[in-house]
Tab-separated table of C-alpha atoms and ligand atoms in Angstrom:
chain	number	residue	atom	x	y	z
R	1	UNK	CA	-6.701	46.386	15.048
R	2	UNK	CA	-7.738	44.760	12.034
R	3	UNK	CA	-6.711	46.161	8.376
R	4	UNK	CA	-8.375	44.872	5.224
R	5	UNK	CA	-7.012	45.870	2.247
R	6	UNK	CA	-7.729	45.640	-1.425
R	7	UNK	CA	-9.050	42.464	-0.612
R	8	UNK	CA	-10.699	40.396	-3.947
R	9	UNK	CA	-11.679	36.903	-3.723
R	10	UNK	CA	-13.729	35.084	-6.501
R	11	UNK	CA	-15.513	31.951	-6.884
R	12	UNK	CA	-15.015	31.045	-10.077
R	13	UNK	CA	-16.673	33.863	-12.645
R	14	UNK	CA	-18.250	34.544	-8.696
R	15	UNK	CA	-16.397	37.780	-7.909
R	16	UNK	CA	-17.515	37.664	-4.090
R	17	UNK	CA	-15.014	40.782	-3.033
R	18	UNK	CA	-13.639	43.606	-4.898
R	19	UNK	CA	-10.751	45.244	-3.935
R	20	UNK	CA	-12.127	45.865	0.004
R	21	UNK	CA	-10.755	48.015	2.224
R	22	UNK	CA	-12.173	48.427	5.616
R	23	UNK	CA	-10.980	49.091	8.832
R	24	UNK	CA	-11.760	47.895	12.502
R	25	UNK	CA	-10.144	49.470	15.418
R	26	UNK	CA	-9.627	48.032	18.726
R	27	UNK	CA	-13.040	48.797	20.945
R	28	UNK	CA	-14.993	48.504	18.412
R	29	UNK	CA	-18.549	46.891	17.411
R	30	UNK	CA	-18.561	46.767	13.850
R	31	UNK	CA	-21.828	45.523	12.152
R	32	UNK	CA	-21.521	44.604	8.610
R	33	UNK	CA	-24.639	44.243	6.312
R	34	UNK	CA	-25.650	43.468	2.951
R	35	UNK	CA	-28.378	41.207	1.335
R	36	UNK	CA	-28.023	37.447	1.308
R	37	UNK	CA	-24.890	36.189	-0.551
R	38	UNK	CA	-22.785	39.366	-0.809
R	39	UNK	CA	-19.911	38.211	0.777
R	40	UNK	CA	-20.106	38.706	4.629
R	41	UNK	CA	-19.363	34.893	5.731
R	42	UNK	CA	-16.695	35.308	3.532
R	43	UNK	CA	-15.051	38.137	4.462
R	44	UNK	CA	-15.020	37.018	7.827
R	45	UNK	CA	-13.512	34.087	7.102
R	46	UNK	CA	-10.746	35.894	5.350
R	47	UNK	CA	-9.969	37.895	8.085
R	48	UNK	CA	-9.407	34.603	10.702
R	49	UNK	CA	-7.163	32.749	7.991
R	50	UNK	CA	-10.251	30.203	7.175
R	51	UNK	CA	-10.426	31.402	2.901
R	52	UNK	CA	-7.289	32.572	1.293
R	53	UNK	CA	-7.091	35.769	-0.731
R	54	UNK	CA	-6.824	35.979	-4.281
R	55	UNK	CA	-5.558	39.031	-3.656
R	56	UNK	CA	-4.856	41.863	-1.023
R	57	UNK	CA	-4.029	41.739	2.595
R	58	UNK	CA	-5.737	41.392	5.992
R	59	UNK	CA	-3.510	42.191	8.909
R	60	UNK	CA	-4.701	41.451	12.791
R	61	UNK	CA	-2.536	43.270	14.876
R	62	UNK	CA	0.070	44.020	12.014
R	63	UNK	CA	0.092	40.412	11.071
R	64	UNK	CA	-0.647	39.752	8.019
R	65	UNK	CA	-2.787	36.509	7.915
R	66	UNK	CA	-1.494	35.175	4.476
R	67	UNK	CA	1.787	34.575	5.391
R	68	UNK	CA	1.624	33.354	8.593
R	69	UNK	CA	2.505	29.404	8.969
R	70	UNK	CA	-0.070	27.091	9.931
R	71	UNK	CA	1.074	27.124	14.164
R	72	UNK	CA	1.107	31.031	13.615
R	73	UNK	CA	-2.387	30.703	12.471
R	74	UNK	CA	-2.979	28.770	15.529
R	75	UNK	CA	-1.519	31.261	17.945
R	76	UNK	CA	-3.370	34.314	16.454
R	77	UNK	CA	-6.631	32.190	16.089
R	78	UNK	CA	-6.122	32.001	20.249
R	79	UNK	CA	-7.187	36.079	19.950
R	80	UNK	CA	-9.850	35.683	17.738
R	81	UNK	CA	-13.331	34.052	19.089
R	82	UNK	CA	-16.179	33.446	16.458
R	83	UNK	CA	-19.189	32.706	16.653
R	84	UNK	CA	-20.364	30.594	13.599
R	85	UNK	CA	-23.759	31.361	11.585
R	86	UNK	CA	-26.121	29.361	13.076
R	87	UNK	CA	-24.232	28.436	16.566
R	88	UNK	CA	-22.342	25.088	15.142
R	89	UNK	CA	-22.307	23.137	18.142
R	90	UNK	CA	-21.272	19.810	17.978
R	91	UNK	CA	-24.416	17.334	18.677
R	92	UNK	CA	-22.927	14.176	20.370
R	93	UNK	CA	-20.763	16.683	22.867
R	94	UNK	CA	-22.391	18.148	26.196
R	95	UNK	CA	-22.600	21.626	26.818
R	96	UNK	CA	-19.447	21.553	28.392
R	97	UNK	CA	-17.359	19.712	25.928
R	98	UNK	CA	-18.571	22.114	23.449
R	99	UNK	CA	-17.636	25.054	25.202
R	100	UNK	CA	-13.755	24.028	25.681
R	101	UNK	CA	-13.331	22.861	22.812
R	102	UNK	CA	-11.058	25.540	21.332
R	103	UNK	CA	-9.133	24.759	24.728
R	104	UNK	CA	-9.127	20.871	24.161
R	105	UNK	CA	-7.615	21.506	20.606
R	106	UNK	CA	-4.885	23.585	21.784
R	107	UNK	CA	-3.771	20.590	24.417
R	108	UNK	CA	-5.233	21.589	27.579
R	109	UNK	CA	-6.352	18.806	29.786
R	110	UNK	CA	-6.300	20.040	33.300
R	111	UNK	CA	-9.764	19.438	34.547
R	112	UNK	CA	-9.807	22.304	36.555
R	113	UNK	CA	-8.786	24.894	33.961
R	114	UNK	CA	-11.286	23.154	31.753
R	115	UNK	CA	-14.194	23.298	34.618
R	116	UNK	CA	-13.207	27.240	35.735
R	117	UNK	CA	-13.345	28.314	32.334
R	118	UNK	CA	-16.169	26.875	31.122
R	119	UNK	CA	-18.215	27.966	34.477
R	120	UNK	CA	-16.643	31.543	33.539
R	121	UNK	CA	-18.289	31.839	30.513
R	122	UNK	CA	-21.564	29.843	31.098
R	123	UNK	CA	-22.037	32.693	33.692
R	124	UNK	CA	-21.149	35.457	31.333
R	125	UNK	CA	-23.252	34.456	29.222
R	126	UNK	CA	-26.278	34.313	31.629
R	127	UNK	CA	-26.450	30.428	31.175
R	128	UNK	CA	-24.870	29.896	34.761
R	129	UNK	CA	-25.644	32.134	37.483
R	130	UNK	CA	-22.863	34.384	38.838
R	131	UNK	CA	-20.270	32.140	41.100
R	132	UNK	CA	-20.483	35.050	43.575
R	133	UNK	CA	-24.171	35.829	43.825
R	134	UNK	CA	-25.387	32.459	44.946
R	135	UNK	CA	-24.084	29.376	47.237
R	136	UNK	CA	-21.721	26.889	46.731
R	137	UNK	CA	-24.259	23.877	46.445
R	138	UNK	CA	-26.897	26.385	44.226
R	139	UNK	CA	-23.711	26.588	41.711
R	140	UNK	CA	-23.527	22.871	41.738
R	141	UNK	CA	-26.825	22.249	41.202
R	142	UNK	CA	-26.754	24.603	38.365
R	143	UNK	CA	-23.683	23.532	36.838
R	144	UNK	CA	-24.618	19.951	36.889
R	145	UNK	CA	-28.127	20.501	34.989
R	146	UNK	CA	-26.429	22.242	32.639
R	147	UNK	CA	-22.616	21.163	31.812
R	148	UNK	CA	-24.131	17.723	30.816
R	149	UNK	CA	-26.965	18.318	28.456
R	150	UNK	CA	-27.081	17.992	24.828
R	151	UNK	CA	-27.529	20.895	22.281
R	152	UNK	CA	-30.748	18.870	21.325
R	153	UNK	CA	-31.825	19.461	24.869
R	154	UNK	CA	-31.191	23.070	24.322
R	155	UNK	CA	-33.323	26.107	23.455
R	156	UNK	CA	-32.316	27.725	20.144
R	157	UNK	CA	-31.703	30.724	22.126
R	158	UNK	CA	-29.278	29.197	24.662
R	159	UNK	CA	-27.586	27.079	21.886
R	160	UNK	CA	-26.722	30.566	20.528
R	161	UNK	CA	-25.633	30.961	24.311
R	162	UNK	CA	-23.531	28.424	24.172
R	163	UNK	CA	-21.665	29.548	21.226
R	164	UNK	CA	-21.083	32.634	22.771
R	165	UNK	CA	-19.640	31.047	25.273
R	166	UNK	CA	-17.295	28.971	23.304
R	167	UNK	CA	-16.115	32.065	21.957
R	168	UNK	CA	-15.777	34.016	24.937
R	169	UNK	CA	-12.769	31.084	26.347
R	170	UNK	CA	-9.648	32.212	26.207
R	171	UNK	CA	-10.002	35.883	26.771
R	172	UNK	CA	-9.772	36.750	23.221
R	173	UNK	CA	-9.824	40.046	21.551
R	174	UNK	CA	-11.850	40.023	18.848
R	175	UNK	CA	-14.857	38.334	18.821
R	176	UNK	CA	-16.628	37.380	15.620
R	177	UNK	CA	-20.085	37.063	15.376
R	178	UNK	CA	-21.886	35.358	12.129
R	179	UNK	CA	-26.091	36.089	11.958
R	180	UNK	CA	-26.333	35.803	15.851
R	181	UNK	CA	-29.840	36.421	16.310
R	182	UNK	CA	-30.928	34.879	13.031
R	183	UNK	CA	-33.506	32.642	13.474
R	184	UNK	CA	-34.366	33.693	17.043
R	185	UNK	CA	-37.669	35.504	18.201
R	186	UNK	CA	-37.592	39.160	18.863
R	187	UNK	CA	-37.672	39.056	22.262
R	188	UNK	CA	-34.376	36.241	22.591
R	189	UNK	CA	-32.919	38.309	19.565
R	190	UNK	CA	-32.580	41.623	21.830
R	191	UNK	CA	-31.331	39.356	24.594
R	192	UNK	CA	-28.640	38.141	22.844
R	193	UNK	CA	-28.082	41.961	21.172
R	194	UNK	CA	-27.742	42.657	24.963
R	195	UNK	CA	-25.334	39.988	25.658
R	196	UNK	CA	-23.073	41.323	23.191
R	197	UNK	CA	-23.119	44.608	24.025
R	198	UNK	CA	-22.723	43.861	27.607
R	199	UNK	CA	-19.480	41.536	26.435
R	200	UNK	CA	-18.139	44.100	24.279
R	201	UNK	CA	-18.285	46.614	27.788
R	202	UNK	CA	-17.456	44.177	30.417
R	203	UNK	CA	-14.289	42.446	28.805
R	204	UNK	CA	-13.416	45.260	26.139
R	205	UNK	CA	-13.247	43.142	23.394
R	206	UNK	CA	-13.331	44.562	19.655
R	207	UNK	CA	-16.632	42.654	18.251
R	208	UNK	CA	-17.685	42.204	13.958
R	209	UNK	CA	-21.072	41.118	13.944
R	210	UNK	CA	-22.553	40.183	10.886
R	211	UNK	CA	-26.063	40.531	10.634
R	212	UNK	CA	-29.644	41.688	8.995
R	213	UNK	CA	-31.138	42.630	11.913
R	214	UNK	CA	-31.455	46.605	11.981
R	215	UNK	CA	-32.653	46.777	15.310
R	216	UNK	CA	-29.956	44.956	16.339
R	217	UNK	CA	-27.270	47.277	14.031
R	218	UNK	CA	-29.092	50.497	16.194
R	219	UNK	CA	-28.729	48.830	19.399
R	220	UNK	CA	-25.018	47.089	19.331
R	221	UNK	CA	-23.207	48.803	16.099
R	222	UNK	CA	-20.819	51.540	16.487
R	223	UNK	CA	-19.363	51.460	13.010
R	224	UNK	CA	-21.256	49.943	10.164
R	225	UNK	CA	-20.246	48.112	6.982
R	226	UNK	CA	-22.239	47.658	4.131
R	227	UNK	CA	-21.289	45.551	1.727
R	228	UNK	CA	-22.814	45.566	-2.240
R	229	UNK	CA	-21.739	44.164	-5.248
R	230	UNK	CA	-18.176	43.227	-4.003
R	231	UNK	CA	-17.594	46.659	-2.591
R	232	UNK	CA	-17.783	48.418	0.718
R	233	UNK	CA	-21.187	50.654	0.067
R	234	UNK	CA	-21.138	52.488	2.845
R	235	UNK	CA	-18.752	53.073	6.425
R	236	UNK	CA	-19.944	55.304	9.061
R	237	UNK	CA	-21.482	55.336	12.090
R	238	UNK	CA	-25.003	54.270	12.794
R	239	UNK	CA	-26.852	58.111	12.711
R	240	UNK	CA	-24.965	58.620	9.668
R	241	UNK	CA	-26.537	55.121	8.268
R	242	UNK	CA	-29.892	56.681	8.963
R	243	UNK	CA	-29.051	59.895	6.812
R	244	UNK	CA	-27.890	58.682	4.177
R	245	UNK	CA	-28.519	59.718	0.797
R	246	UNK	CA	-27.242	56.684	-0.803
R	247	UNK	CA	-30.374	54.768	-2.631
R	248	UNK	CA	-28.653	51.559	-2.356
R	249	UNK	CA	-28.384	52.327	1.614
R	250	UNK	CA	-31.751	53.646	1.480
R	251	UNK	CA	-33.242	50.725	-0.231
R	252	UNK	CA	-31.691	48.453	1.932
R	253	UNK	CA	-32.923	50.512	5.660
R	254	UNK	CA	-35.891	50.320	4.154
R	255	UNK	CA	-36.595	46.667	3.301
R	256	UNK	CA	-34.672	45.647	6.666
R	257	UNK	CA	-36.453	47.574	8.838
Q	1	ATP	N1	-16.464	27.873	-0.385
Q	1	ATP	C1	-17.169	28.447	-1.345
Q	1	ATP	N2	-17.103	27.999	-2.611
Q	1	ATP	C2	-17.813	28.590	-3.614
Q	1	ATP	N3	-18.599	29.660	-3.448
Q	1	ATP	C3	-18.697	30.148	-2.202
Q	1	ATP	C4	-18.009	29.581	-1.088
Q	1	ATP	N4	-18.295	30.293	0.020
Q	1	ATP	C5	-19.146	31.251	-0.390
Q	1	ATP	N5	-19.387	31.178	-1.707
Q	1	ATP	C6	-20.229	32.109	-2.474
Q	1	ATP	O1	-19.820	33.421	-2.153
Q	1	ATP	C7	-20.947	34.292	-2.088
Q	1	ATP	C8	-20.989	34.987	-0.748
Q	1	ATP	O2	-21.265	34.038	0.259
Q	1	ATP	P1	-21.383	34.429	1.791
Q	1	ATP	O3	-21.611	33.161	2.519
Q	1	ATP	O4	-20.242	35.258	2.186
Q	1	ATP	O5	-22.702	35.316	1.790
Q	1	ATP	P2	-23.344	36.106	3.021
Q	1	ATP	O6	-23.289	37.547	2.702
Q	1	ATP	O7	-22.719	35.636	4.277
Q	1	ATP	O8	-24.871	35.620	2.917
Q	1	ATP	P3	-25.911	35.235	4.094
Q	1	ATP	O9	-26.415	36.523	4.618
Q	1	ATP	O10	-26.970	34.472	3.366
Q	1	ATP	O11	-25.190	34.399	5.104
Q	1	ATP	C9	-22.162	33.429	-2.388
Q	1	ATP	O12	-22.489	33.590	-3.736
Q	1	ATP	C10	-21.684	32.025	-2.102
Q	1	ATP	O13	-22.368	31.105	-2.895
Q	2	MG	MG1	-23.332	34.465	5.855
């Protein structure tokens, strides 16, 4: 589980947090919202050790992230996958260089863990049909169109894909999400709103998604965050997102929708 507490960070005279507290338990698909600039990125980034606090804790599984050592950091990072605003795939690498990365960082060169993992998750993802479903040679065929392209050859749908599947390596526990179906059409938006709510089932993994898109917060979300001014506006579940009586939540529903 992940515990934020009385977490502040500033920029400057730029007070981004405010004393946050906020909670996400293991199973979870957490949503957290908030107009443009109020702090999401960097709240996530706090919680994988990527910003420092200025003050206040975030614990992952009772450890807290500020005073872990930089291999520590490493280890826990191993449980954590994230999906970065705007997919962040590496250009010059294929497909399949940018989807073990995390693995080629942590010192793993056996080919074949490299291949099998990277098939895994292409197929998860929907980018590579399932290993099972279809012949040897089909999965070949597949694998080899794929594995070598470019993210320039890509759709920006299956770039997003892509980084999904990048995070899904490893097995990890959490899985972060930044703005994943910003920038898509509607119909690849609720596609990818499947995919992670088909992850978040299949593999159990706890998933934060940071987004604007209500439809997706109603399909995926079962806690919500709202974040205003520094603070946590509003917790709750979805339905009680829809009730409330907060204008601030009201206002926001309203121009999001
Ligand atoms: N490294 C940094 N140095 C200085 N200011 C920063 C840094 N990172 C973020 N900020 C500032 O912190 C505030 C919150 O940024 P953040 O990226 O978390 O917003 P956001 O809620 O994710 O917005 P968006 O929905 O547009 O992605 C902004 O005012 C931003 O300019
Ligand atoms: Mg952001």
């Amino acid at each position: 589980m992940i515990e934020v507490r009385n977490l502040s960070k500033s920029f400057g005279s730029n007070i981004v947090l405010d004393n946050v507290d906020l909670n996400i338990e293991n199973g979870q698909t957490m949503c957290i919202i908030g107009k443009s600039g109020c702090g999401k990125s960097v709240l996530l980034k706090h919680i994988v050790g990527l910003l420092a606090a200025d003050s206040g804790t975030v614990k992952v599984d009772g450890k807290n992230i500020n005073q872990l050592n930089k291999s520590e950091l490493f280890d826990l990072r191993r449980d954590i996958g994230y999906v970065f605003q705007g997919a962040a795939l590496f250009d010059s690498y294929t497909v399949f260089e940018n989807v073990v990365i995390g693995l080629l960082e942590h010192g793993v060169k056996d080919k074949q863990i490299l291949r099998s993992e990277a098939e895994r998750c292409l197929s998860a993802v929907g980018l590579l049909p399932d290993k099972s479903e279809v012949s040897e040679d089909e999965f070949l065929r597949a694998w080899d169109i794929l594995s070598n392209k470019k993210p320039s050859d890509l759709s920006g749908g299956m770039r997003k894909r892509v980084g999904v599947a990048r995070a899904l390596v490893g097995s990890p526990k959490y899985i972060f999400y930044d703005e994943p179906t910003t920038g898509l059409d509607p119909v690849t938006s609720e596609q990818i709103d499947f995919l992670i709510s088909d992850i978040a089932k299949k593999v159990k993994v706890t998933s934060l998604v940071i987004t604007h898109d209500m439809f997706s917060v109603f399909l995926i979300a079962n806690k919500v965050a709202m974040l205003n001014n520094g603070k946590v506006q509003f917790y709750g579940t979805p339905d009680q997102l829809r009730q409330s009586d907060d204008p601030v939540v009201k206002e926001f529903l309203e121009r999001y929708n």
